[in-house]
Short mmCIF file of C-alpha atoms in Angstrom, two decimals:
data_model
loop_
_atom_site.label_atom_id
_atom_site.label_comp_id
_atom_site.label_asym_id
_atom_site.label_seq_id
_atom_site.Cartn_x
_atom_site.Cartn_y
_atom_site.Cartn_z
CA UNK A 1 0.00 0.00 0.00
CA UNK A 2 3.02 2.31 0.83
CA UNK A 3 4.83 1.63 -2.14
CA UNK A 4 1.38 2.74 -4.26
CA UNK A 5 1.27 6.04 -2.65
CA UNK A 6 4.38 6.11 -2.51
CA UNK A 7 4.48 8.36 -5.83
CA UNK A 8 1.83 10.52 -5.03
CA UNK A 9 2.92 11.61 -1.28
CA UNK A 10 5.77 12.84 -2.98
CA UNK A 11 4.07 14.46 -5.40
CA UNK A 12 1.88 16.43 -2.93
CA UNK A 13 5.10 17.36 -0.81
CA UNK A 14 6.74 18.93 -3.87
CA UNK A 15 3.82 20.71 -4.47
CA UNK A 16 3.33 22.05 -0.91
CA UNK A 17 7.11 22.83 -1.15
CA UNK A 18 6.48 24.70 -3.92
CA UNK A 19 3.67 26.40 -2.60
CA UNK A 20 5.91 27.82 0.16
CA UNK A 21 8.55 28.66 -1.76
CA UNK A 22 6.67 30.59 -4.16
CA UNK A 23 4.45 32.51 -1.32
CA UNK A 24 0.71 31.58 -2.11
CA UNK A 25 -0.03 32.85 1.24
CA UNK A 26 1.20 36.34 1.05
CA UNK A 27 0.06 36.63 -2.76
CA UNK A 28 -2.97 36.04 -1.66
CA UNK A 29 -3.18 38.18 1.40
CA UNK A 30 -2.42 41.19 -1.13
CA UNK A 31 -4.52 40.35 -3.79
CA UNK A 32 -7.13 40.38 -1.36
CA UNK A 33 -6.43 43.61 0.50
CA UNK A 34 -5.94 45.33 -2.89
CA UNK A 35 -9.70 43.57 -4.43
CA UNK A 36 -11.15 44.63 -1.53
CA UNK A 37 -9.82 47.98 -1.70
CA UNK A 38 -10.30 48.47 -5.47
CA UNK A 39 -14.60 47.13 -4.60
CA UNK A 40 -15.68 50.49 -4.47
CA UNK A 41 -14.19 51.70 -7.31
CA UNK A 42 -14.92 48.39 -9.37
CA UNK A 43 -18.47 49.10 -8.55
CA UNK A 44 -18.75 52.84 -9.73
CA UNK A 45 -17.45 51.91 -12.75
CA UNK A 46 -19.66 49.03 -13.13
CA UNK A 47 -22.80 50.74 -12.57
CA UNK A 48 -22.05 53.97 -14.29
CA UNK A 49 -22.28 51.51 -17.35
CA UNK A 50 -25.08 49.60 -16.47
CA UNK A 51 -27.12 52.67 -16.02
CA UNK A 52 -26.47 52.64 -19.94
CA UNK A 53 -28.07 49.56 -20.09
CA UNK A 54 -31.50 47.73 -19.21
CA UNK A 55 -30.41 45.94 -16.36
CA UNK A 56 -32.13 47.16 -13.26
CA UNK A 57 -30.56 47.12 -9.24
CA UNK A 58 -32.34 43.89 -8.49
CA UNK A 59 -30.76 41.94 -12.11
CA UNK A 60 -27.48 42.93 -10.48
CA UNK A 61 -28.25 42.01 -6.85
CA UNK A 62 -29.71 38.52 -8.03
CA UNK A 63 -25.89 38.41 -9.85
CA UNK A 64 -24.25 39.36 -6.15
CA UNK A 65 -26.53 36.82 -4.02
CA UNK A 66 -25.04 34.04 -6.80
CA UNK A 67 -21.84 34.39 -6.07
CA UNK A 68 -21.77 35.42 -2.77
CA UNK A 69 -21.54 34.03 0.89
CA UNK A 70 -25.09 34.86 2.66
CA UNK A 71 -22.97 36.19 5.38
CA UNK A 72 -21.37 39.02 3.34
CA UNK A 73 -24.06 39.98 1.21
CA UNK A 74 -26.26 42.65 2.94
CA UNK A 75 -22.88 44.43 2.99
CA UNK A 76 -21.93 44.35 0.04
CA UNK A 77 -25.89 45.32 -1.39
CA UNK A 78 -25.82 48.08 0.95
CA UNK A 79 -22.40 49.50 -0.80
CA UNK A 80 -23.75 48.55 -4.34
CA UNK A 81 -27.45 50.09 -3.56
CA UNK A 82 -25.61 53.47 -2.39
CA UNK A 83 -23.26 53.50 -5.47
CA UNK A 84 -25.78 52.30 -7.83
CA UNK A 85 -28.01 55.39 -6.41
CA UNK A 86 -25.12 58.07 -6.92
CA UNK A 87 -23.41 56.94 -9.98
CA UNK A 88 -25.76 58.86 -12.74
CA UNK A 89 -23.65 61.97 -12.11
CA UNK A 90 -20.09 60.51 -12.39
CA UNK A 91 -17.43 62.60 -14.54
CA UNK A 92 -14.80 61.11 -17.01
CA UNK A 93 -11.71 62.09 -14.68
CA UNK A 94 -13.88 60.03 -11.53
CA UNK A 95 -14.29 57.47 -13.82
CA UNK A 96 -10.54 56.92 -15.28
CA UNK A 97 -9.92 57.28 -11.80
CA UNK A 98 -12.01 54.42 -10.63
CA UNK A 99 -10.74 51.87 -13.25
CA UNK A 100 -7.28 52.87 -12.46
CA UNK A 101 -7.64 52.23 -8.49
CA UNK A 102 -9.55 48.79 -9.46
CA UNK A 103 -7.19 47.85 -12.11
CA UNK A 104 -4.82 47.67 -8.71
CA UNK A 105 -6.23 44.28 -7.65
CA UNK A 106 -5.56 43.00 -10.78
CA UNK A 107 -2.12 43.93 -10.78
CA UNK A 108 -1.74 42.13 -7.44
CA UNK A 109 -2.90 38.83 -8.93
CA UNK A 110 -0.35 39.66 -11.85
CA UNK A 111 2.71 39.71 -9.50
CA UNK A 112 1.04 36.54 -7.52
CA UNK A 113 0.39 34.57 -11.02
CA UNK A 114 4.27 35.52 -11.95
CA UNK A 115 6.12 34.18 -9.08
CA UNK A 116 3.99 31.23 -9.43
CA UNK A 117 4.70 30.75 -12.99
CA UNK A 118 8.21 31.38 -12.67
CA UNK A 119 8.27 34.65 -14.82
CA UNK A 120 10.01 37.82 -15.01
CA UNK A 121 7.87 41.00 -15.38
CA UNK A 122 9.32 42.32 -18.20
CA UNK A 123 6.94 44.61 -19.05
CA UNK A 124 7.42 48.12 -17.80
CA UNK A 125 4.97 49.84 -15.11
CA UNK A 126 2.91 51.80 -16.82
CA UNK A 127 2.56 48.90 -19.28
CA UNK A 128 1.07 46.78 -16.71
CA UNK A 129 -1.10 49.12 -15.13
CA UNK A 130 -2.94 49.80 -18.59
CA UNK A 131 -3.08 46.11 -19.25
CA UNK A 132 -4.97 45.78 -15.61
CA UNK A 133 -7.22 48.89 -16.54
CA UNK A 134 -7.84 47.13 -19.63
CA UNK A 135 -8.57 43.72 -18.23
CA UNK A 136 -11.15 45.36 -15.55
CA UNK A 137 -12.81 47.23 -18.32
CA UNK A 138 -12.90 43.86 -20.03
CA UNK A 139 -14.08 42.31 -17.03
CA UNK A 140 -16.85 44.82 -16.15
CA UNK A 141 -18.18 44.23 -19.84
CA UNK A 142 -18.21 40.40 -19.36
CA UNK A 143 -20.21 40.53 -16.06
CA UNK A 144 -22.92 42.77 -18.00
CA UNK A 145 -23.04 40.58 -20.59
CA UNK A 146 -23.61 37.73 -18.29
CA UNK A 147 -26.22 39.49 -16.42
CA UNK A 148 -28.15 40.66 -19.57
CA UNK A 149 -28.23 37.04 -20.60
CA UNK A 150 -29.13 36.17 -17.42
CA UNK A 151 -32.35 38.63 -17.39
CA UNK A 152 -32.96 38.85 -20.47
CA UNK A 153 -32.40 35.24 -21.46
CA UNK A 154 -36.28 34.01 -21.11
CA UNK A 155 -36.72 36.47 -23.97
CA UNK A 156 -34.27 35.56 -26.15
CA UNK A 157 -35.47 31.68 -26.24
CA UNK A 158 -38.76 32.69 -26.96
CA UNK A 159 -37.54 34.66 -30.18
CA UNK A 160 -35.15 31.69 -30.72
CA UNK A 161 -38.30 29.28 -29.94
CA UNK A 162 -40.25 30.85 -32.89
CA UNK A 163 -37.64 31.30 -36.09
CA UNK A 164 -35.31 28.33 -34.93
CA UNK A 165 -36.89 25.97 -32.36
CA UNK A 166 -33.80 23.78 -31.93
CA UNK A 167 -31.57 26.52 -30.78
CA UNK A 168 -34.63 27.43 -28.57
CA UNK A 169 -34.49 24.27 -26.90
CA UNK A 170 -31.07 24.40 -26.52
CA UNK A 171 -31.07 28.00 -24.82
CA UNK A 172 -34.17 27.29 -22.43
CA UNK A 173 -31.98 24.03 -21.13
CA UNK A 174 -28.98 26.18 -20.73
CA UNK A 175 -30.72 28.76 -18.91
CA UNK A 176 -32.77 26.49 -16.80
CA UNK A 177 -29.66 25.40 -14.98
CA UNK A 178 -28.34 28.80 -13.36
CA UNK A 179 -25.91 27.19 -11.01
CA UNK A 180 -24.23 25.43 -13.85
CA UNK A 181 -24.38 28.54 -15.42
CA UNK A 182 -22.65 29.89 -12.55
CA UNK A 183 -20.10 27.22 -12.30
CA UNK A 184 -19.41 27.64 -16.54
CA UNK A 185 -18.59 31.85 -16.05
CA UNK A 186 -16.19 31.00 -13.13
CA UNK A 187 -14.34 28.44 -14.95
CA UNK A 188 -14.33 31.12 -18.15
CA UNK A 189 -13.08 33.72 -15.45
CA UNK A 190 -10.02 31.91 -14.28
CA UNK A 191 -9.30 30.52 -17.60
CA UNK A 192 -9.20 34.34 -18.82
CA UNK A 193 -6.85 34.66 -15.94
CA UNK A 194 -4.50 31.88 -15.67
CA UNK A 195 -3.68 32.67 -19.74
CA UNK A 196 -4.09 36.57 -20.04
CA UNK A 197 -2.26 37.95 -16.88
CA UNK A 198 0.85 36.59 -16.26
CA UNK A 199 4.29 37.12 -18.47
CA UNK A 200 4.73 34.23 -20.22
CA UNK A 201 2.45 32.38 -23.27
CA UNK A 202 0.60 29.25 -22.86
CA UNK A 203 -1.80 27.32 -24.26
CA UNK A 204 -5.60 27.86 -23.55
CA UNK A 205 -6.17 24.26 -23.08
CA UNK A 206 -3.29 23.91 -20.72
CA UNK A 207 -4.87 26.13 -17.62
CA UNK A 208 -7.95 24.62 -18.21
CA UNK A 209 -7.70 21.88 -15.54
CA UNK A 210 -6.94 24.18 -12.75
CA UNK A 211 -9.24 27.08 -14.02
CA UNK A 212 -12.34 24.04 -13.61
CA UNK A 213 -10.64 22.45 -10.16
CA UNK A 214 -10.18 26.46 -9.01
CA UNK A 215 -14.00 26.95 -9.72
CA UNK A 216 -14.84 23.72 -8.07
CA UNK A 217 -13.45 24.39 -5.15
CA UNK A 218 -14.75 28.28 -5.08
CA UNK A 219 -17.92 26.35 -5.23
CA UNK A 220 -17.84 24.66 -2.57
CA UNK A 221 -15.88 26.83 -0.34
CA UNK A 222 -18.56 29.54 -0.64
CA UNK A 223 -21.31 26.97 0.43
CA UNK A 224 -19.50 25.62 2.99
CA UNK A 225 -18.48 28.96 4.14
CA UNK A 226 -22.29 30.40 3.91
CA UNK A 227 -23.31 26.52 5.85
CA UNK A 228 -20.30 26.82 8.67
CA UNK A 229 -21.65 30.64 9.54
CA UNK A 230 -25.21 29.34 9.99
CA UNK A 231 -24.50 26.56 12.59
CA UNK A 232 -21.68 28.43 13.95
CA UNK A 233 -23.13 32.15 14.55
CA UNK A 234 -21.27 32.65 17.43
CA UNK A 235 -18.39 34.50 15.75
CA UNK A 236 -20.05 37.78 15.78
CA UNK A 237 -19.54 37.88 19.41
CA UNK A 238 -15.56 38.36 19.10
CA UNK A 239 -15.23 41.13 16.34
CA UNK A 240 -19.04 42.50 17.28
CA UNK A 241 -19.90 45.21 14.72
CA UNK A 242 -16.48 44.33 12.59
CA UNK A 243 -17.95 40.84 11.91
CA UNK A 244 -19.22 41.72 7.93
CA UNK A 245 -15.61 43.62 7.47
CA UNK A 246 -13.56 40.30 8.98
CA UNK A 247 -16.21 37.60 7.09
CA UNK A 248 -15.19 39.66 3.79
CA UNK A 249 -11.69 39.80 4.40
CA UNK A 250 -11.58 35.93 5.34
CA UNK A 251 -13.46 34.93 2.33
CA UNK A 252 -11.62 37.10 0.12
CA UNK A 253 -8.34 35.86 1.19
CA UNK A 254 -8.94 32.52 1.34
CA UNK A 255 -10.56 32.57 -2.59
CA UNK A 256 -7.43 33.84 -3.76
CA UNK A 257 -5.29 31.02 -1.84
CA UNK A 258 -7.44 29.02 -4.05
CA UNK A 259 -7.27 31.32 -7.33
CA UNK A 260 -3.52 30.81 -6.65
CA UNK A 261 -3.03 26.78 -6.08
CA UNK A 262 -5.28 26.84 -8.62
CA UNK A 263 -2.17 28.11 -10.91
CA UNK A 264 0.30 26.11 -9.09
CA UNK A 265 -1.70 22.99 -10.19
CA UNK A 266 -1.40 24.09 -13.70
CA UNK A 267 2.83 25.29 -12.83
CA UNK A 268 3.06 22.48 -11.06
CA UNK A 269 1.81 19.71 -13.09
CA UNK A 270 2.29 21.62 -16.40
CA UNK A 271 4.32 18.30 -17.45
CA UNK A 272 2.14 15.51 -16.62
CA UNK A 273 -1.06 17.12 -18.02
CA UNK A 274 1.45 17.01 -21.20
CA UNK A 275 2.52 13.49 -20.74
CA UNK A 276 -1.21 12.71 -20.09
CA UNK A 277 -2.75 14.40 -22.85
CA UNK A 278 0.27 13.02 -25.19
CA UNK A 279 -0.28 9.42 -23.85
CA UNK A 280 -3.95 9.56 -24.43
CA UNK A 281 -3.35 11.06 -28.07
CA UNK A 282 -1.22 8.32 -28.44
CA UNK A 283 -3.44 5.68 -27.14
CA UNK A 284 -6.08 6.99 -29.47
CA UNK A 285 -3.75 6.81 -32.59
CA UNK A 286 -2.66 3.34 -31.69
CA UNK A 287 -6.16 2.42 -31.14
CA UNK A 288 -7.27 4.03 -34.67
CA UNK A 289 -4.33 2.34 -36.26
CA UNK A 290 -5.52 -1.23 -34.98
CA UNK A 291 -9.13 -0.79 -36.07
CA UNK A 292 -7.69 0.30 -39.95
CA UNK A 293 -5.87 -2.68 -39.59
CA UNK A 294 -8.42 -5.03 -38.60
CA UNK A 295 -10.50 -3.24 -41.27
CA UNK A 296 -8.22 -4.28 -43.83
CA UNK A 297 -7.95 -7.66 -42.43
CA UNK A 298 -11.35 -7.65 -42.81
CA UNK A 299 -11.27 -6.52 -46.60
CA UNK A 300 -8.73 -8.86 -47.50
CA UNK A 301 -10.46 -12.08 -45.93
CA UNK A 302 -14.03 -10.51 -47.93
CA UNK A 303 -11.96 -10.03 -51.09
CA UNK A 304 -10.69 -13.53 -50.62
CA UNK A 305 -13.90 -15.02 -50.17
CA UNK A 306 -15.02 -13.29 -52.99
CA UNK A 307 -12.60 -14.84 -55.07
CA UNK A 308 -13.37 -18.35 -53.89
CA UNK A 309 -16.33 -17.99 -54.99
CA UNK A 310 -15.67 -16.85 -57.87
CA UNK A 311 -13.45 -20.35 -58.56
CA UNK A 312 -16.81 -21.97 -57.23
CA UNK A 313 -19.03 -20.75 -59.99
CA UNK A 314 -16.31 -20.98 -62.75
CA UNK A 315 -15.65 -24.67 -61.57
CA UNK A 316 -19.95 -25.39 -61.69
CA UNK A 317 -20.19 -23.78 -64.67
CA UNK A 318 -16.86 -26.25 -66.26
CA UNK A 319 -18.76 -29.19 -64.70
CA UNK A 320 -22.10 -28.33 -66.42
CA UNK A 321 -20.44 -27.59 -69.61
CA UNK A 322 -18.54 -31.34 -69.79
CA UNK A 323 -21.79 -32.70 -68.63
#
């Protein structure tokens, strides 16, 4: 039994190893202070836009109660009810100014993803920072996309439903099953940033294993976070009126120690999900080959039969003609 896990105790004590050595822990405690600092922001800019749009408060609340612990969320409504109310009036300067504070949490996660991937920043400072402004902006138009689709989404199958019923169908199933839905926009979210934000080029389909483990494990963390705080109440007696401020903090830094491993996974394992994917595109070749073979196997032994009786008639046909 030793000797079987033998291989994969040591591979989960390189990877803690490599965990430590590469400083998940602090990463993550600045990524976090940072997102949480750049919120605010984040949000002006996000609603200043969706005032352009015909989402309403409540489509973007029911977006906030999806993704969020129960614990945190009358907090975070109560910020994104007061900004949503004020940001009609916003000017262009507040606004640049409010992508370029929450492009600051994404440059956080930037450093974070480098040191975990191994890679230099080369680019220069500026560089960055527009590439983080750019990425929020790209963000914020993402999540309003999602949320229009999300509202919006029973009409579009019924205009899909009339001109092209299949793709109705299709949309009404798709739409039915919001937490999948939910689940399919965080793995699409961490995909975006295991391949877009850090120095270095890789392949889309290589961070996809720990952009889908990373949402997994959001997932469940979230639940079990939002399930822990109902059976366990108590905790609002040590921090009293600082408990919302502490819950946020504590789920915010412990999502991106998972945003994080969820790169080391890919770092980590970068060259067995190779050898993996290259053994199973070589056991499908070999597997290919052998079926063409036994195919022509198959041909030959028809073609030979064919030609036996072929001998068969010619040979009834002789007989009949000396008889």
């Amino acid at each position: 039994m030793k000797k079987k896990l033998g291989p994969v105790l040591s591979s989960l004590s390189g990877f803690i190893r490599r965990t430590q050595k590469d400083h998940v822990g602090a990463y993550a405690a600045q990524a976090a202070y940072f997102i949480i600092l750049s919120f605010i922001p984040f949000m002006l800019f996000l609603m200043t836009l969706v005032q352009y749009t015909p989402l309403t408060y409540n489509a973007v609340r029911s977006a906030i109660v999806s993704f969020l612990p129960r614990e945190i969320q009358s907090f975070v409504l109560g910020i994104v009810a007061e900004v949503f109310s004020k940001s009609g009036a916003v000017l262009p300067v507040t606004l640049v100014t409010a992508i370029w504070s929450a492009g600051k949490g994404i440059q956080a996660l930037t450093n974070g993803l480098n040191t975990i991937y191994h890679v230099k920043e080369t680019r220069n400072w500026l560089t960055t920072r527009l590439w983080s402004m750019l990425y929020t902006v790209l963000f914020v138009f993402a999540l309003i996309g999602s949320l229009i689709l999300l509202v919006f989404g029973n009409s579009i199958q019924q205009t899909l439903m009339r001109y092209v019923p299949f793709l109705g169908e299709m949309v009404a199933r798709f739409l039915g099953a919001k937490n999948f839905l939910v689940f399919i926009v965080l793995v699409l979210l961490f995909l975006f940033l295991y391949k877009a934000l850090p120095n270095r080029r890789a392949s889309l389909k290589s961070q996809v294993p720990g952009a889908v483990l990373t949402a997994i494990a959001w997932s469940v963390f979230s639940f079990g976070f939002s399930i822990y705080f109902t059976f366990f109440p108590n905790f609002s007696n040590m921090y009293g009126s600082l408990t919302t401020i502490i819950l946020i903090m504590l789920w915010m830094y412990i999502c991106m120690n998972i945003v994080l491993f969820g790169a080391e996974i890919n770092a980590y394992y970068e060259m067995e999900f190779r050898q993996a994917h290259a053994f199973a595109k070589e056991l499908f070749e070999r597997e290919e080959e052998e079926l063409k073979e036994k195919e022509k196997i198959l041909l030959e032994k028809e073609e030979e039969l064919r030609v036996k009786e072929e001998h068969l008639k010619e040979r009834e046909k002789n007989v009949e003609k000396k008889s």
